[in-house]
C-alpha positions as MATLAB code, in Angstrom:
seq = 'TRTKKEWGYITVDTIKDGAENILSQQYIQPNDQNEDDQSVVLIYLETPILPGEIHDFSFDFSVKLPKTIVRSGYGKDDFFLFVHWFPQIGVYEQNKEGIWGWNCHQFMQGTEFFADFGDYEVVINAPEHLVIGASGCRIEESRNAGRQEIRFVAHDVIDFGWVAYPHYDVYTSTFMGVDIEILMPPEHGAFASRYLTAVEHSMEYLHKNVGPYPYPKITVVDPPVHTLNSGFMEYPMLITCASFYGIPASIRSVESLVIHAFTHMYFMATL';
ca = [
      21.622    6.199   15.826;
      20.159    3.115   12.213;
      22.486    0.091   12.001;
      23.052   -0.678    8.945;
      20.582   -3.783    9.075;
      17.552   -1.836   10.404;
      18.004    0.495    6.551;
      15.435   -1.231    3.334;
      15.695   -1.288    0.008;
      14.307   -2.655   -3.478;
      15.941   -4.958   -6.120;
      15.033   -5.786   -9.314;
      16.979   -8.718   -9.455;
      15.391   -9.800  -13.278;
      13.112   -8.939  -15.755;
      11.314  -11.356  -18.353;
      10.235  -10.867  -21.402;
       6.741  -13.169  -22.516;
       9.445  -14.724  -24.379;
      12.043  -15.685  -21.200;
      14.128  -13.591  -22.604;
      16.461  -11.564  -19.945;
      16.011   -7.920  -20.067;
      19.071   -5.550  -19.550;
      17.874   -2.614  -16.748;
      19.889    1.244  -15.883;
      18.745    3.064  -13.032;
      18.031    6.762  -14.682;
      16.751   10.057  -12.794;
      15.470   11.645  -14.926;
      14.633   14.719  -12.689;
      18.127   15.731  -10.388;
      20.826   13.999  -12.513;
      22.037   12.097   -8.846;
      23.428    8.930  -10.398;
      23.961    8.220   -6.912;
      19.111    8.034   -7.108;
      18.429    4.129   -7.469;
      14.202    4.774   -7.728;
      14.086    4.619  -11.235;
      14.866    2.082  -14.035;
      15.223    2.003  -17.408;
      14.205   -1.216  -19.263;
      15.210   -2.253  -22.962;
      13.054   -4.418  -24.545;
      13.992   -6.735  -27.427;
      11.587   -5.289  -29.573;
       8.998   -2.075  -29.568;
       5.486   -2.179  -28.079;
       3.270   -0.468  -30.679;
      -0.009    0.537  -29.960;
      -2.398   -1.928  -28.780;
      -0.724   -4.344  -28.204;
      -0.020   -6.357  -25.109;
       3.115   -8.466  -23.514;
       4.090  -10.265  -20.275;
       6.680   -9.278  -18.322;
       7.778  -11.265  -14.993;
      10.072   -9.501  -12.153;
      12.121  -11.139  -10.030;
      12.587   -8.874   -7.008;
      13.768   -9.192   -3.541;
      12.858   -6.482   -0.728;
      13.972   -6.280    2.724;
      11.687   -3.883    4.902;
      13.484   -0.668    7.010;
      12.771   -0.684   10.230;
      10.268    1.963   10.682;
      10.756    5.367    9.977;
       7.546    6.752    8.191;
       4.902    4.272    7.333;
       6.597    0.844    5.921;
       8.245   -0.903    7.604;
       8.816   -3.826   10.923;
       8.828   -2.969   14.685;
       8.793   -5.187   17.604;
       6.291   -8.135   18.177;
       6.075   -9.005   14.510;
       4.220   -5.628   13.551;
       5.282   -5.409    9.544;
       3.684   -2.949    7.432;
       4.719   -3.670    3.741;
       3.739   -0.161    1.276;
       5.390    0.650   -1.564;
       7.010   -2.741   -1.325;
       7.334   -4.031   -4.656;
       8.599   -2.174   -8.389;
       5.774   -0.682  -10.189;
       5.924    0.213  -13.392;
       5.715    4.142  -14.235;
       2.932    5.207  -16.729;
       2.860    6.688  -20.475;
       0.124    8.950  -20.943;
      -0.191   12.201  -22.302;
       0.933   15.590  -20.703;
      -0.859   18.839  -20.786;
       0.492   19.535  -24.189;
      -1.391   16.768  -25.184;
       2.105   14.711  -25.228;
       3.000   11.217  -25.009;
       5.783   10.403  -22.572;
       6.685    8.401  -19.394;
       4.386   10.450  -15.395;
       7.569    8.375  -13.863;
       9.834    9.973  -11.829;
      12.611    9.382   -8.901;
      11.894    9.183   -5.783;
      10.893   12.674   -4.128;
      10.741   13.281   -0.009;
       7.091   14.932    0.583;
       5.664   13.624   -2.781;
       2.825   11.289   -3.363;
       3.134    8.153   -5.406;
       1.548    7.987   -9.061;
       1.200    4.453  -10.383;
      -1.695    3.338  -12.930;
      -4.352    1.690  -11.900;
      -4.612   -2.255  -11.872;
      -6.097   -5.680  -11.056;
      -3.679   -7.012   -8.031;
      -4.125  -10.733   -6.965;
      -1.608  -11.830   -4.347;
      -0.932  -14.758   -2.122;
       0.420  -14.076    1.303;
       2.248  -17.894    2.692;
       3.352  -16.649    6.614;
       3.791  -17.841    9.534;
       0.447  -18.699   11.666;
       0.442  -16.741   14.120;
       0.431  -13.133   12.694;
      -2.652  -11.484   11.593;
      -3.200  -10.197    8.569;
      -5.412   -7.343    6.821;
      -4.406   -5.773    2.879;
      -6.196   -3.878    0.040;
      -8.493   -6.137   -1.620;
     -11.004   -8.928   -0.380;
      -9.865  -12.282    1.085;
     -11.042  -15.054   -1.501;
      -9.646  -17.391   -0.196;
      -6.757  -19.198    3.093;
      -6.029  -21.979    4.381;
      -3.044  -23.639    7.013;
      -1.024  -25.804    7.140;
       2.409  -26.927    9.467;
       2.155  -23.625   11.321;
       2.020  -21.359    8.186;
      -1.177  -19.535    6.988;
      -1.806  -18.760    2.820;
      -4.395  -16.274    2.093;
      -5.559  -15.216   -1.933;
      -6.243  -11.248   -1.966;
      -7.922   -9.892   -5.282;
      -8.355   -6.810   -5.879;
      -9.474   -4.785   -9.070;
      -8.568   -1.061  -10.213;
      -6.958   -0.068   -7.462;
      -2.959    1.871   -8.300;
      -1.294    0.029   -5.733;
      -1.979   -3.031   -2.904;
      -0.560   -2.818    1.258;
      -0.718   -5.297    3.168;
      -0.462   -5.810    7.424;
       0.502   -8.701    9.385;
       1.037   -8.793   13.570;
       0.057  -11.047   15.913;
      -2.124   -9.286   18.423;
      -4.730   -8.043   16.291;
      -8.208   -7.873   16.993;
     -10.040   -8.058   14.007;
     -13.603   -5.984   13.933;
     -15.526   -6.412   11.187;
     -19.334   -5.103    9.744;
     -20.990   -3.984    7.084;
     -22.501   -0.551    6.174;
     -23.996    0.707    2.553;
     -22.559   -2.889    0.921;
     -19.302   -2.197    1.435;
     -17.688   -4.714    4.033;
     -15.416   -3.117    6.680;
     -12.491   -4.731    8.611;
     -10.383   -2.723   11.830;
      -7.639   -4.255   12.727;
      -7.341   -2.497   16.707;
      -4.416   -3.432   19.224;
      -6.047   -4.992   21.989;
      -4.716   -1.374   24.817;
      -6.697    0.148   22.045;
     -10.189   -1.155   21.395;
     -12.039    0.924   22.882;
     -11.657    3.652   19.694;
     -12.767    0.873   17.291;
     -16.371    2.086   17.641;
     -15.189    5.571   16.737;
     -13.324    4.599   13.730;
     -16.898    2.489   12.744;
     -19.112    5.544   13.353;
     -16.851    7.480   10.843;
     -16.534    5.293    7.922;
     -19.748    5.168    7.945;
     -20.369    8.952    8.270;
     -17.603    9.008    5.181;
     -18.829    6.557    2.855;
     -22.333    7.829    3.972;
     -21.534   11.660    2.891;
     -19.664   10.961   -0.175;
     -21.598    8.744   -1.594;
     -24.131   11.139   -1.054;
     -22.265   14.408   -2.499;
     -19.462   12.735   -5.051;
     -20.198    9.052   -5.140;
     -20.829    5.271   -4.411;
     -17.811    4.171   -2.235;
     -15.552    2.528   -5.943;
     -15.150   -0.728   -3.794;
     -16.187   -3.627   -1.868;
     -14.214   -3.191    1.435;
     -12.712   -0.697    3.146;
      -9.750   -1.863    5.856;
      -8.893    0.441    9.010;
      -5.449    0.107   10.318;
      -4.820    1.141   13.736;
      -0.531    0.827   14.369;
       1.042   -0.204   17.398;
       1.555    2.715   19.849;
       6.059    1.537   19.625;
       5.371    1.481   15.628;
       2.942    4.797   16.070;
       5.262    6.243   12.541;
       3.051    3.716   10.519;
      -0.047    5.977   10.746;
      -1.201    8.824    9.620;
      -1.874    6.730    5.302;
      -3.443    6.030    2.637;
      -3.288    2.948    0.619;
      -5.464    1.350   -1.847;
      -8.449   -0.279    0.314;
      -6.410    0.134    3.130;
      -6.197    2.888    5.261;
      -3.394    3.623    8.623;
      -5.197    5.704   11.027;
      -3.662    6.392   14.921;
      -4.480    5.834   17.957;
      -3.405    5.873   21.930;
      -4.703    5.175   25.329;
      -6.799    7.879   27.066;
      -8.006   10.561   24.165;
     -11.317   11.100   25.027;
     -14.214   11.579   22.655;
     -14.203   14.693   23.136;
     -10.998   15.512   20.974;
     -11.992   14.212   16.895;
      -8.364   14.020   16.261;
      -8.622    9.670   15.514;
     -11.952   10.020   13.755;
     -10.432   13.543   11.135;
      -7.485   10.676   10.718;
      -9.780    8.482    9.695;
     -12.173   11.184    7.239;
      -9.143   11.997    6.211;
      -7.853    8.535    4.622;
     -11.290    6.991    3.739;
     -11.179   10.874    1.524;
      -8.630    9.665    0.101;
     -10.644    6.492   -1.468;
     -11.926    9.051   -3.660;
      -8.962   11.216   -5.027;
      -5.988    8.980   -4.116;
      -2.454   10.590   -4.806;
      -2.983   14.001   -3.786;
      -2.032   15.767   -1.379;
];
């Protein structure tokens, strides 16, 4: 049974244009007309955006992580996985007939999230005891009065995710010019080398048969067993895998998860 405080949500509090006008908004349901669905919001602009124009918008939003159901959420011992945790702009593009329109759908269980490519600069301010990993590259960090502030930058990605857990051991390596960071609970440390080998083999194979890995870094996250449902998924430059004590080396399920998720770096948001 899930209590009310264990559910999660995202609310868009205010949306402003470059002139600091507060824009009105309305939930819409383009797929099933279910008026209770609040996963797509329509924003009314003061003036239309014409082809070739650039407009600035700012969002004030609130997010409450759920207790982990699948992927995004929190678990015991201060585990937090922030994925799909902020409002994203729908994609305006041509369909197969060449007609322009919004490719922006309600959240439907069993489908992948669809978003446009962009550049992200994310500053995370968190308690100092947390070990943090994220999409993108760690550009700078500082610590003060029990807090830490880390700035991550990611270019040409469709999303940004990050994880925090105080008990992670961090394993780092570089292969084919790419920085590899592996975050492992201490009790799963024996799998770190297996993860690294799987990433290296995947990178080498895809480089040869598809093309160079498109980003400067990959972060591999192994969730603790008590929040294992956070695993089994991929986000730009960050993949979540899964392991537990006692899986023999002859059973390659650990490696297959890494290979599957890493391959999604080339084919993001496809099943």
